[in-house]
Structure formats: C-alpha cells, structure tokens
Short mmCIF file of C-alpha atoms in Angstrom, two decimals:
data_model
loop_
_atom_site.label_atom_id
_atom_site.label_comp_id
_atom_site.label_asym_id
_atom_site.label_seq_id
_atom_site.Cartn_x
_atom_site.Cartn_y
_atom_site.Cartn_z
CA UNK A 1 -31.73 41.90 105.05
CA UNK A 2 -29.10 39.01 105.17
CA UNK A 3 -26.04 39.33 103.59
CA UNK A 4 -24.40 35.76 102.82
CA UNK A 5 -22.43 33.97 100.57
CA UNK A 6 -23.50 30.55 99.42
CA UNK A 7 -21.36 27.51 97.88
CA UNK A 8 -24.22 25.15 95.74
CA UNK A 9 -23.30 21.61 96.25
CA UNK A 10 -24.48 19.90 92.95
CA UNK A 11 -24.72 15.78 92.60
CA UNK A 12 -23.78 15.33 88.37
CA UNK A 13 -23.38 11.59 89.02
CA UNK A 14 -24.17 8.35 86.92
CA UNK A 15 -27.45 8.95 88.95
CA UNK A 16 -28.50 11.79 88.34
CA UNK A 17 -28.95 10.51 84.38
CA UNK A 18 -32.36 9.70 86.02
CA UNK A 19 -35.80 10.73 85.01
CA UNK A 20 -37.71 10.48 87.59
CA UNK A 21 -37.55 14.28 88.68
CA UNK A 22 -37.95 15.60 85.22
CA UNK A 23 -36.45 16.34 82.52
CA UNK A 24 -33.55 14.52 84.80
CA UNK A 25 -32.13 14.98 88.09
CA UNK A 26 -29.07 17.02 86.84
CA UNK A 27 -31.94 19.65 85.36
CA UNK A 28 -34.09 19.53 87.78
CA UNK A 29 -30.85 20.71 89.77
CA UNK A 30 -30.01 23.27 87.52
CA UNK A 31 -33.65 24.80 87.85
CA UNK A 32 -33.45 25.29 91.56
CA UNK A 33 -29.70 26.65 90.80
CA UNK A 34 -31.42 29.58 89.06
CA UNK A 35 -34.13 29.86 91.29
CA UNK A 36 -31.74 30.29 94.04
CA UNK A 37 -29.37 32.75 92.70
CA UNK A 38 -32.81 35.33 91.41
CA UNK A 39 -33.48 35.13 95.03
CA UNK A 40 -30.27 35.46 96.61
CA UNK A 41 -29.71 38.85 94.35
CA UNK A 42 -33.34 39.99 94.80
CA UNK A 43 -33.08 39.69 98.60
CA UNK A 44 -29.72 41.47 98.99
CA UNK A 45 -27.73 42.72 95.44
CA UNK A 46 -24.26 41.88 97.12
CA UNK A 47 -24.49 38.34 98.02
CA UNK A 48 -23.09 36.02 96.70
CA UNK A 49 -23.37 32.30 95.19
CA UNK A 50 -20.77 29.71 94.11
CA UNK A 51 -20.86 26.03 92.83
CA UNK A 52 -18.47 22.95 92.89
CA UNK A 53 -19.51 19.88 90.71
CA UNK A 54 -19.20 16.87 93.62
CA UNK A 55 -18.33 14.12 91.03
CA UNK A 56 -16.68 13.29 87.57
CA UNK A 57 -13.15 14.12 87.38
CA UNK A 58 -13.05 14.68 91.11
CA UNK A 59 -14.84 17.66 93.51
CA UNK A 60 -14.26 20.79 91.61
CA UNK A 61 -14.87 24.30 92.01
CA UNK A 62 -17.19 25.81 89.01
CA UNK A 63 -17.36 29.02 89.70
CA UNK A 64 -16.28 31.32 93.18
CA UNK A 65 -18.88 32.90 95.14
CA UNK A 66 -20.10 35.95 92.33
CA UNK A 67 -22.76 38.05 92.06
CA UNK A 68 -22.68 37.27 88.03
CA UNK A 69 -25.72 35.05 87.26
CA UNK A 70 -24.48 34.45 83.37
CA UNK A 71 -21.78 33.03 84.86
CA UNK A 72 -23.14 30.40 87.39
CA UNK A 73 -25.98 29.91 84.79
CA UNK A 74 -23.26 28.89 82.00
CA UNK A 75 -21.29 26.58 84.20
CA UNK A 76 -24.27 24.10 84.56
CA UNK A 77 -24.77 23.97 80.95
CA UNK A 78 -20.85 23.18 80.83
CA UNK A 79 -21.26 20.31 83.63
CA UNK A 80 -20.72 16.80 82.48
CA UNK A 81 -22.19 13.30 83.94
CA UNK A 82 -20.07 11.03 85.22
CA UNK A 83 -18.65 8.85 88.50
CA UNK A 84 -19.39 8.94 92.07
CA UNK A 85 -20.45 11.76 93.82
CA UNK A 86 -17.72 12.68 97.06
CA UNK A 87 -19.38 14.04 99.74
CA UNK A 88 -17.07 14.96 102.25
CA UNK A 89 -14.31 16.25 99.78
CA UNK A 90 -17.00 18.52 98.32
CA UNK A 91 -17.77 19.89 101.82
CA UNK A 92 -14.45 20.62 102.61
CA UNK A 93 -13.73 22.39 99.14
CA UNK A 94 -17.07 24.74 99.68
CA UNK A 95 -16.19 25.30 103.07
CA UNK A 96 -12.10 26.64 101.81
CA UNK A 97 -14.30 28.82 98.98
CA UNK A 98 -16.11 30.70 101.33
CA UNK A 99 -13.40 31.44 103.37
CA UNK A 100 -11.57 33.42 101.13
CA UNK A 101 -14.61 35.14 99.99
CA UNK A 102 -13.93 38.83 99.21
CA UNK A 103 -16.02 40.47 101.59
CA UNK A 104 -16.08 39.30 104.93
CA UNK A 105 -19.01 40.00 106.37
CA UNK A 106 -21.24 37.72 104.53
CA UNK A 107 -22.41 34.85 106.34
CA UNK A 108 -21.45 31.63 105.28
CA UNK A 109 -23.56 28.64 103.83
CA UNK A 110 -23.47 25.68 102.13
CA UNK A 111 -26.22 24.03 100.36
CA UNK A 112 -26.00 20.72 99.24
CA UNK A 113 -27.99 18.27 96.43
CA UNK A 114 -27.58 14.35 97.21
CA UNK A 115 -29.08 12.28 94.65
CA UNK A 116 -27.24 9.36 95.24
CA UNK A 117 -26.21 6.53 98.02
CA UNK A 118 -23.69 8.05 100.36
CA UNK A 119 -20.56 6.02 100.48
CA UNK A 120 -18.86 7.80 103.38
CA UNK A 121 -18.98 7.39 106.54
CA UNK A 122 -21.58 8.50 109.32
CA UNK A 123 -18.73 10.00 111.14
CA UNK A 124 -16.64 11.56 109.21
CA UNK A 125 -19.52 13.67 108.58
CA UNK A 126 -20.01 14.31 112.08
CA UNK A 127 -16.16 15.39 111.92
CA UNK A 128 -16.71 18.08 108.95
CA UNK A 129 -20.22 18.91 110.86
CA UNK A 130 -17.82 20.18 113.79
CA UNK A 131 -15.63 21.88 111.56
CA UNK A 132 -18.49 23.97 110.01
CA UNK A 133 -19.99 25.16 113.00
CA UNK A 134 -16.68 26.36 114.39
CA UNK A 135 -16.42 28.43 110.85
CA UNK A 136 -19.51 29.84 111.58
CA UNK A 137 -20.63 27.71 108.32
CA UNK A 138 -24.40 26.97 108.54
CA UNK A 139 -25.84 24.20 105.33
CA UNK A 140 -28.87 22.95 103.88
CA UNK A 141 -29.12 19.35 102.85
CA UNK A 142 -31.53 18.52 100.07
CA UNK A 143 -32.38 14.92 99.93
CA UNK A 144 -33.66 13.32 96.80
CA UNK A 145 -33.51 9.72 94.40
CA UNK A 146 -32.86 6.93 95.93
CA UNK A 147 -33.49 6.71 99.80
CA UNK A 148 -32.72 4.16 102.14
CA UNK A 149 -32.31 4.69 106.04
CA UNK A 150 -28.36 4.97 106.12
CA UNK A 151 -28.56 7.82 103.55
CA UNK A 152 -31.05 9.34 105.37
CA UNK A 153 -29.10 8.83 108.77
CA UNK A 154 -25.80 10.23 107.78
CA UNK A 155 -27.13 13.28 106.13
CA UNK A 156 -29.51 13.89 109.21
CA UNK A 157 -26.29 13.82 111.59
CA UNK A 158 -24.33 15.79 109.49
CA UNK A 159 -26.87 18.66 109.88
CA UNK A 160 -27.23 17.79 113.56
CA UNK A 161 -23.77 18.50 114.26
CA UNK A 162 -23.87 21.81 112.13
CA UNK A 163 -26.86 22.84 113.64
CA UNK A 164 -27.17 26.14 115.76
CA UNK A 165 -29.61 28.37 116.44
CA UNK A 166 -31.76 26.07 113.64
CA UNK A 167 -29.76 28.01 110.98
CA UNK A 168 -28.97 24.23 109.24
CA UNK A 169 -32.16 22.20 107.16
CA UNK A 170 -32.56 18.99 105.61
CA UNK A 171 -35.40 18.76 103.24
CA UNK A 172 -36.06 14.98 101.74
CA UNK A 173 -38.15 14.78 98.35
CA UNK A 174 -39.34 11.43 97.20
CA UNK A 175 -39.22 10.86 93.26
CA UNK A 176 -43.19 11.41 91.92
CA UNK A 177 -45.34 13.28 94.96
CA UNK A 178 -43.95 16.88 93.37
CA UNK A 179 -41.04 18.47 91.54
CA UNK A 180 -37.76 18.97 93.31
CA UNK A 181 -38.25 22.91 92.95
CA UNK A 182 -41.75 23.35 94.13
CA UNK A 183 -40.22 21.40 97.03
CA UNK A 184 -37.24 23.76 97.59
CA UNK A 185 -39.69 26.54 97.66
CA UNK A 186 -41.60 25.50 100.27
CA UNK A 187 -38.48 23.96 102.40
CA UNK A 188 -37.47 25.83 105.12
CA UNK A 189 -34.04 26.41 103.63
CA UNK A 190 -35.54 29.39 102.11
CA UNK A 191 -38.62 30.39 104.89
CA UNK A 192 -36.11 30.52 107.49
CA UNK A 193 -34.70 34.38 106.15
CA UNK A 194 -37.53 36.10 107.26
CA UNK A 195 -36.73 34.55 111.31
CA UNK A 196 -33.63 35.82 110.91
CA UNK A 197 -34.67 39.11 109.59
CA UNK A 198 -37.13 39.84 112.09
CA UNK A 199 -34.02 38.31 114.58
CA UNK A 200 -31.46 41.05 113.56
CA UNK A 201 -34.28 43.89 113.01
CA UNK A 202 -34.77 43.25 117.23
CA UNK A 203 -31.20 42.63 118.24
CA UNK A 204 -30.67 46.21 116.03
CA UNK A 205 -33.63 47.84 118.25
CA UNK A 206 -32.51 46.59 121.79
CA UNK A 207 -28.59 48.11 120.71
CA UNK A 208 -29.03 51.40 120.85
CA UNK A 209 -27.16 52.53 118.70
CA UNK A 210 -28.54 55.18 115.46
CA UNK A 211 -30.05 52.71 112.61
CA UNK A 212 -28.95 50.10 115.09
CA UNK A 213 -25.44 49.61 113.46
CA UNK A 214 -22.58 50.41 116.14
CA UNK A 215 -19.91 52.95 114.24
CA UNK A 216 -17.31 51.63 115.65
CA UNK A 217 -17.76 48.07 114.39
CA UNK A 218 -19.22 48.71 110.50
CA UNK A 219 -18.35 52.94 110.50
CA UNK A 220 -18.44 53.11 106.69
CA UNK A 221 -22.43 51.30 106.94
CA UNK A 222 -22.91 53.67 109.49
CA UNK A 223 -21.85 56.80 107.64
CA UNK A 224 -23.96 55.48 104.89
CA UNK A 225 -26.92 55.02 106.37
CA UNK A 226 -26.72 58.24 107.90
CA UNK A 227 -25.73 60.28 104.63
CA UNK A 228 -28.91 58.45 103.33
CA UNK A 229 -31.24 59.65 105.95
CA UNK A 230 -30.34 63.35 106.00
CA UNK A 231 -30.51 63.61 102.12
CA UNK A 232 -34.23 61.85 102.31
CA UNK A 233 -34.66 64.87 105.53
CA UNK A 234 -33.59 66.87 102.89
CA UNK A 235 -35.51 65.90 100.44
CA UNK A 236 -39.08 66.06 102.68
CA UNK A 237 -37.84 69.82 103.47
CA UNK A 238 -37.36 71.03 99.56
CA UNK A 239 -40.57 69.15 98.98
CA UNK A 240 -42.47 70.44 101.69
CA UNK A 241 -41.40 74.33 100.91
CA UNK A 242 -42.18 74.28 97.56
CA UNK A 243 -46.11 73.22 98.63
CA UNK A 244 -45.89 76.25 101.13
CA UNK A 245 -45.07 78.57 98.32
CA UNK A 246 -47.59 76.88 95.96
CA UNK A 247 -50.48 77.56 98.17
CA UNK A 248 -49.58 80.94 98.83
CA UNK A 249 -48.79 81.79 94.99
CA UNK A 250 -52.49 80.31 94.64
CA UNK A 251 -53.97 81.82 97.48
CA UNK A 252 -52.52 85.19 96.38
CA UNK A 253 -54.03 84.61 92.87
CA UNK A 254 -57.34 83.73 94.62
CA UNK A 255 -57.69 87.48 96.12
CA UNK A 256 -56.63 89.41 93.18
CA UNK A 257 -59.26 87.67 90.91
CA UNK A 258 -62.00 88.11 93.50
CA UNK A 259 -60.94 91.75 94.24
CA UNK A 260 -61.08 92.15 90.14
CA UNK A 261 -64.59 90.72 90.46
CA UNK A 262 -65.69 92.83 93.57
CA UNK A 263 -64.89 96.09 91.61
CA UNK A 264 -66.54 94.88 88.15
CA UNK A 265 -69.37 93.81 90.12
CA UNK A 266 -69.59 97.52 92.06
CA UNK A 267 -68.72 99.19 88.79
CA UNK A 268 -72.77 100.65 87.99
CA UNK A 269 -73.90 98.69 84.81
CA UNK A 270 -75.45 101.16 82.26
CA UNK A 271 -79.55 101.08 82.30
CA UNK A 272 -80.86 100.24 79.21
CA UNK A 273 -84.17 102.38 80.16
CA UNK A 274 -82.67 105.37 80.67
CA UNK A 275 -80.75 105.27 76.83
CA UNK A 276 -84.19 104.10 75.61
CA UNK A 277 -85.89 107.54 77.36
CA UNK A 278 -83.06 109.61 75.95
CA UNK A 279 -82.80 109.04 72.94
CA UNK A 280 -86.95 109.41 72.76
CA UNK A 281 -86.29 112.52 74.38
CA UNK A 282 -84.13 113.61 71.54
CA UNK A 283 -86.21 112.53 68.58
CA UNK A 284 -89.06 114.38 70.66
CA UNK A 285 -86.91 117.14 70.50
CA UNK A 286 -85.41 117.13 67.16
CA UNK A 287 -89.14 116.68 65.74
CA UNK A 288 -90.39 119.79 67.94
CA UNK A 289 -87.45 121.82 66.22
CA UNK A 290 -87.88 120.31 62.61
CA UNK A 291 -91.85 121.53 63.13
CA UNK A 292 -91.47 124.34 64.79
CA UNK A 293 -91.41 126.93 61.17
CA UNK A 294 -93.97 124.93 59.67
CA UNK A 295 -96.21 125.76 63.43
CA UNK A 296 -95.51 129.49 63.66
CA UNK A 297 -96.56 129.33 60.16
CA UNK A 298 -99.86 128.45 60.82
CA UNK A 299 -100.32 130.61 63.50
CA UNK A 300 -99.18 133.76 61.18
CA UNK A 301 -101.72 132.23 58.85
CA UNK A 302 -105.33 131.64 60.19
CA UNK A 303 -108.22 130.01 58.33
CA UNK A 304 -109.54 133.66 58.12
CA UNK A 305 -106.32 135.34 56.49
CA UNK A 306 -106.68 132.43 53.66
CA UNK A 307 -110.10 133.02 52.85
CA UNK A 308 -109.31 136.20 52.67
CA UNK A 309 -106.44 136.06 50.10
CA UNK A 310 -108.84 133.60 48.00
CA UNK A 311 -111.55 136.53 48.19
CA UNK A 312 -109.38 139.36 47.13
CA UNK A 313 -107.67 136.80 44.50
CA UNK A 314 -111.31 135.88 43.31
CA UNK A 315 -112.57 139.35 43.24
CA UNK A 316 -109.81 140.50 40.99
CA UNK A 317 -110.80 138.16 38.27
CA UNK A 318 -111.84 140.50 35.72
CA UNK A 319 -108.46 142.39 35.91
CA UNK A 320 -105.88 139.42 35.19
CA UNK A 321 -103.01 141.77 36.19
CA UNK A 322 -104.38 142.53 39.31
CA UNK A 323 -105.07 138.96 40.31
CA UNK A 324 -101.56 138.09 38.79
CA UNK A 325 -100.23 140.91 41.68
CA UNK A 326 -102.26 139.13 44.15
CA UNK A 327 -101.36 136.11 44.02
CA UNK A 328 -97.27 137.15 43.93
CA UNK A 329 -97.67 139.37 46.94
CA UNK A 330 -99.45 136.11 48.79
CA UNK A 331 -96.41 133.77 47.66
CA UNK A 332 -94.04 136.02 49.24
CA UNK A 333 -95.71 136.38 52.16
CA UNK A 334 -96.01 133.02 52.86
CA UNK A 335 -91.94 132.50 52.01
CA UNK A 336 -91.32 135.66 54.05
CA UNK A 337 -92.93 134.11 57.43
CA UNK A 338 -91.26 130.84 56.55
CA UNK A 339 -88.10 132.54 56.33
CA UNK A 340 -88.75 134.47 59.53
CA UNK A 341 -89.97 131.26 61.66
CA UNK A 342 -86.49 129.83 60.39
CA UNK A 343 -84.42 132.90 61.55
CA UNK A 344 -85.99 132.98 65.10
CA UNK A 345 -83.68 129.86 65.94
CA UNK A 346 -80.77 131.71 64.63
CA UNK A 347 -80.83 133.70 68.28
CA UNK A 348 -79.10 131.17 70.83
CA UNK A 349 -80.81 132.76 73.86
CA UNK A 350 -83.91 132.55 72.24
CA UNK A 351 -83.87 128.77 71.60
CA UNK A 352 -82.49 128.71 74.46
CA UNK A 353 -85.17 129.72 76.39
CA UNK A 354 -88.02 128.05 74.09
CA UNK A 355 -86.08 124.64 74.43
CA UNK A 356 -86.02 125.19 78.45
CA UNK A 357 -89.69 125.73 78.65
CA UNK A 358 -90.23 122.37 76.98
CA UNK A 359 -90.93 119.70 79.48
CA UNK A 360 -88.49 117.28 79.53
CA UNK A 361 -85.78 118.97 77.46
CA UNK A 362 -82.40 119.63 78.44
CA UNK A 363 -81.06 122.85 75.94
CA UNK A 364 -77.55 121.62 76.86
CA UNK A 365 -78.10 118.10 75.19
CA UNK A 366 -75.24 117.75 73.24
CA UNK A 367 -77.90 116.50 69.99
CA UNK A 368 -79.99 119.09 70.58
CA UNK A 369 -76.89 121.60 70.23
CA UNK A 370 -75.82 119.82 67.28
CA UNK A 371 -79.25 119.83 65.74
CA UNK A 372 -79.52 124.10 66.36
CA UNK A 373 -75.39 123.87 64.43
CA UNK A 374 -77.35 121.88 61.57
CA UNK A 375 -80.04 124.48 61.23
CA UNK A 376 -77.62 127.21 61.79
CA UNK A 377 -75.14 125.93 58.71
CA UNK A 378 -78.22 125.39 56.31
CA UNK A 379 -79.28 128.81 57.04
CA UNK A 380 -75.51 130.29 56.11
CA UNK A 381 -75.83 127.77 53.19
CA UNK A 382 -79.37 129.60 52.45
CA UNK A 383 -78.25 133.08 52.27
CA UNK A 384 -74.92 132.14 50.48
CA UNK A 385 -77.15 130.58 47.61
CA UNK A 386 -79.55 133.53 47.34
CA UNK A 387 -76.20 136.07 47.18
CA UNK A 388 -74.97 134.14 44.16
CA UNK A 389 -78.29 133.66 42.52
CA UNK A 390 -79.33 137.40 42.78
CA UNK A 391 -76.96 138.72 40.03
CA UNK A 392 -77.98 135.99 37.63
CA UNK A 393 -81.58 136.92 37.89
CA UNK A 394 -80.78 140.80 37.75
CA UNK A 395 -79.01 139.90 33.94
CA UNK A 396 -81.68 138.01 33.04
CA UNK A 397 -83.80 140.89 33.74
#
C-alpha cells in the first residue's frame, strides 16, 4: 500500500477553451482530477493530493497536498481561463509544495496536464528533471491537444531525466481516438502501483523483521501493527472458546433428552387387554353377585314345591279363608328365602370363600369389595325401613 503525496499540474490556458476532448479540455481535466483523488484515498486514506493552476495570473498554488476532496473538487470549479501555460515555474512550485508536506514519509509525485505548445526550453527541463530525482520526486506527464515533435521531445526528456527505477510516465492522447480519462485509466501512471506494491511486499519479506517494518526506523507503525495483530489473536481465542462451550452446552443437552427418552421408553406402557379382561372380570362378577338371591331362590323353590302350593291353593277353593291363608303363608315364604339368600352375603368369610371358588375372581378386587359395601348398606337401609314401618302398621291395626 503506497503512501504518497501528489501535486496535479493542471493546463487552464487560452487552449484548453478547446472542444475537442469534450465538454473542453479544462473539464475533461477536471474529470481525471476527481478520478484521481477517489483513487488516491481508496488506495491509502492518508495520502494526499494538491493542485497549482500553471497559467493565468501566473503558476499558483490551489490548494496544498489534503486529504479533503470538497476542497480540491471546489478549486477547479473556481479556476479561470486565461494566458500561457509556464511549465517550468509550475514544476518548481509543486516540487517546494511537497516538500513541506506534513507528513514525511509520503512519497513524492508530480503529475502534470500539457495541453498546449511548450515554450521553454528542452534543457531547462532537463535541469528541473535533475532536481526532481535528487528530491526523490518521481512525475507523470500527460500529453494531449496539439502535438508537434518539439513538444513531444521536451516532455519525453524531462521524464528521462526524472526517471528511476521506471517510477516516471508519459502518456500522449491524440484529440478524437478516446477520451482523455479512459486514457488515464489505462496509462501506466496508474498500473504501475501494483509493481511497486508487490516491490515493497518482497523487500518487507527478505527484511526480517516482524510485519516486515524495522522498529527502529517507523516504531510507532510497528507498535501498531503489532497491537493490531494480538487483538485479532485475541479475538480468534474469545471466538473460538465460546464454540467449545457451545458444543458442549449442546452436547450436554443431547444426553439428557435421550436419557429422558431411554427411561420413557423402558417405563412398561399399560396393556389395553388386560383393562379390557378386568373390567369383564368385574361385570362377570358383579352380575354373579346381583343373581346370586334370585339363584338360591330357585333352588329353595323346585318345579315340584310350586305345583304343590298351586294344589293345596286349588284344593282349598271351597273354603275362601283357607285359600286366603294359603296363599299368605306362600308369599312369605317366598320373601323369607329372598331375604335369607340376601343375608348370606352379609357374612364376609362366607363371600369370601364363595367369591374364591369362582374361577377367575379375585375376592380382594377392590369393585368387588365395594360391590359386597353396596349390598351391605342397602341391607342396613332394609332393616332400618322395616323398624320404622312396623309401628305404623301395628296402629293401623
């Protein structure tokens, strides 16, 4: 990355009123101008770029070697047309501007637009040439309007003498094959930063020194450039720890959830089968218990013993009083082994037992228990009813 400072040389004489580089010569100027300050700030934020007017009221300084493009940019609007351009004044003038640049470790250069006859001579030239060199003072010579061989000449030797290391160009545009800044762009004036790049990237390998910059020469670049590096070290280390812990936050995350899962998948689901058979086993049961009276009542009445009642009731029809006995003493009978059959489940151990010797019944079933409490409660609720009823009927009586 080059660091320079750069005087602009611009030609606002009678000829450059022209139009054959439109608009005019003076704008097409100005147009590189800008162009070459957006790249000179692009390239490197701290160089640098100045410009003297080379004709009218004499060679002038516009504006000092700034990084402020408003400035430079409002200076050309401000230039006037007018008189004969003075080459070698102008030269000397950039050459006194860039030496009492503010910071001096910007290279030096000096580009220059001629769009007019020369009037100088070839030597004198060759004189500032010298001078230049010995500053260290490298310029770019951009040749355009009218063009004859002892314009061409002088400018040519001028950049000769300059010339060192090939860090001094002279481009020459004729008027109508392209525009004067499509021809700056592809000049060498502006091509030749990346040799020199690649040039002090080498000579910065082959030194030796850390970020190739020698301490003792530039230490404040040096301290910089090393402050930079170990916050960017830094900066990879935080960045690099806080993945580490990421993975092992979701890593960590990873195992609980699949332990979670490991134990609901061991955890034994509940078979639907098995709820279906109990509860069947139950009804089974609770439909055993809710016949059972209405069972050991037929037993305790055979086919035989009704047939017999119906005899003795039949028999007895000529004496309704009898009959009307009979048929009472039947009616009780029937109520009384109803009554019985519903008191034999009123003895736990006998249920008990009855309900064990069922196949496929658990007595301990916790419905089957709380079907025996049912039976047992309506029974109580029986013989409460009964107690309160008999007084009533003995009254009546």
């Amino acid at each position: 990355m080059v660091l320079e400072a750069v005087m602009v040389c611009l030609d606002n004489s009678e000829w450059t009123r022209n139009g054959d580089y439109p608009p005019s010569r003076l704008d097409a100027q100005a147009d590189v101008l800008g162009y070459i300050c957006g790249t000179m700030t692009q390239v490197n934020r701290e160089n640098t770029v100045g410009v003297i007017a080379m004709a009218g009221k004499g060679a002038r300084v516009l504006v000092t070697p700034t990084t402020d493009i408003g400035r430079i940019l409002i200076s050309i609007h401000r230039l006037e047309i007018g008189g004969e351009a003075n080459l070698t004044a102008s030269l000397q003038i950039a050459q006194l501007a860039l030496k009492h640049r503010h910071n001096k470790k910007q290279q030096q250069r000096i580009i220059v637009f001629v769009g007019s006859p020369v009037s100088c001579e070839k030597s004198a030239l060759e004189g500032i040439g010298k001078k230049l060199k010995k500053n260290n003072v490298s310029i770019a010579v951009v040749d355009f309007g009218e063009s004859d061989d002892v314009k061409t000449e002088k400018l040519e030797a001028l950049v000769a003498t300059v010339n060192s290391g090939s860090n001094s160009h002279i481009v020459h545009v004729p008027p109508g094959e392209t525009t004067l800044s499509n021809a700056f762009v592809s000049s060498p004036i502006l091509t030749r930063d990346e040799g020199e790049n690649a040039s002090v990237a080498a000579a910065s390998e082959e030194s030796g020194f850390e970020f190739g910059v020698d301490p003792n020469v530039d230490p404040e670049l040096a301290l910089a450039l090393r402050i930079s590096m170990e916050e960017e070290r830094a900066r990879k280390e935080a960045a690099a720890k806080k993945h580490t812990e990421d993975s092992s936050s979701a890593d960590s995350k990873g195992q609980s959830s699949f332990s979670t899962s490991d134990k609901a998948e061991a955890k034994p689901s509940p078979d639907p089968t098995t709820g279906k058979k109990r509860k069947q086993m139950t009804d089974d049961v609770v439909d055993l218990i809710q016949h059972a009276p209405g069972m050991l009542m037929e037993d305790g009445n055979s086919e035989e013993a009704h047939a017999a009642d119906a005899e003795m009731i039949d028999s007895a029809g000529h004496d309704p009083e009898l009959a009307l006995d009979l048929q009472m003493s039947v009616q009780e009978g029937k109520a009384g082994s109803q009554s019985d059959s519903s008191a034999v489940f009123e003895d736990q151990s006998f249920s008990t037992s009855v309900l064990s010797s069922l196949p496929g019944v658990d007595p301990n079933d916790a419905s089957v228990n709380d079907f025996l409490a049912l039976l047992h409660s309506l029974r109580e609720s029986e013989k409460k009813d009964k107690k309160e009823n008999k007084p009533e009927d003995c009254k009546n009586q």
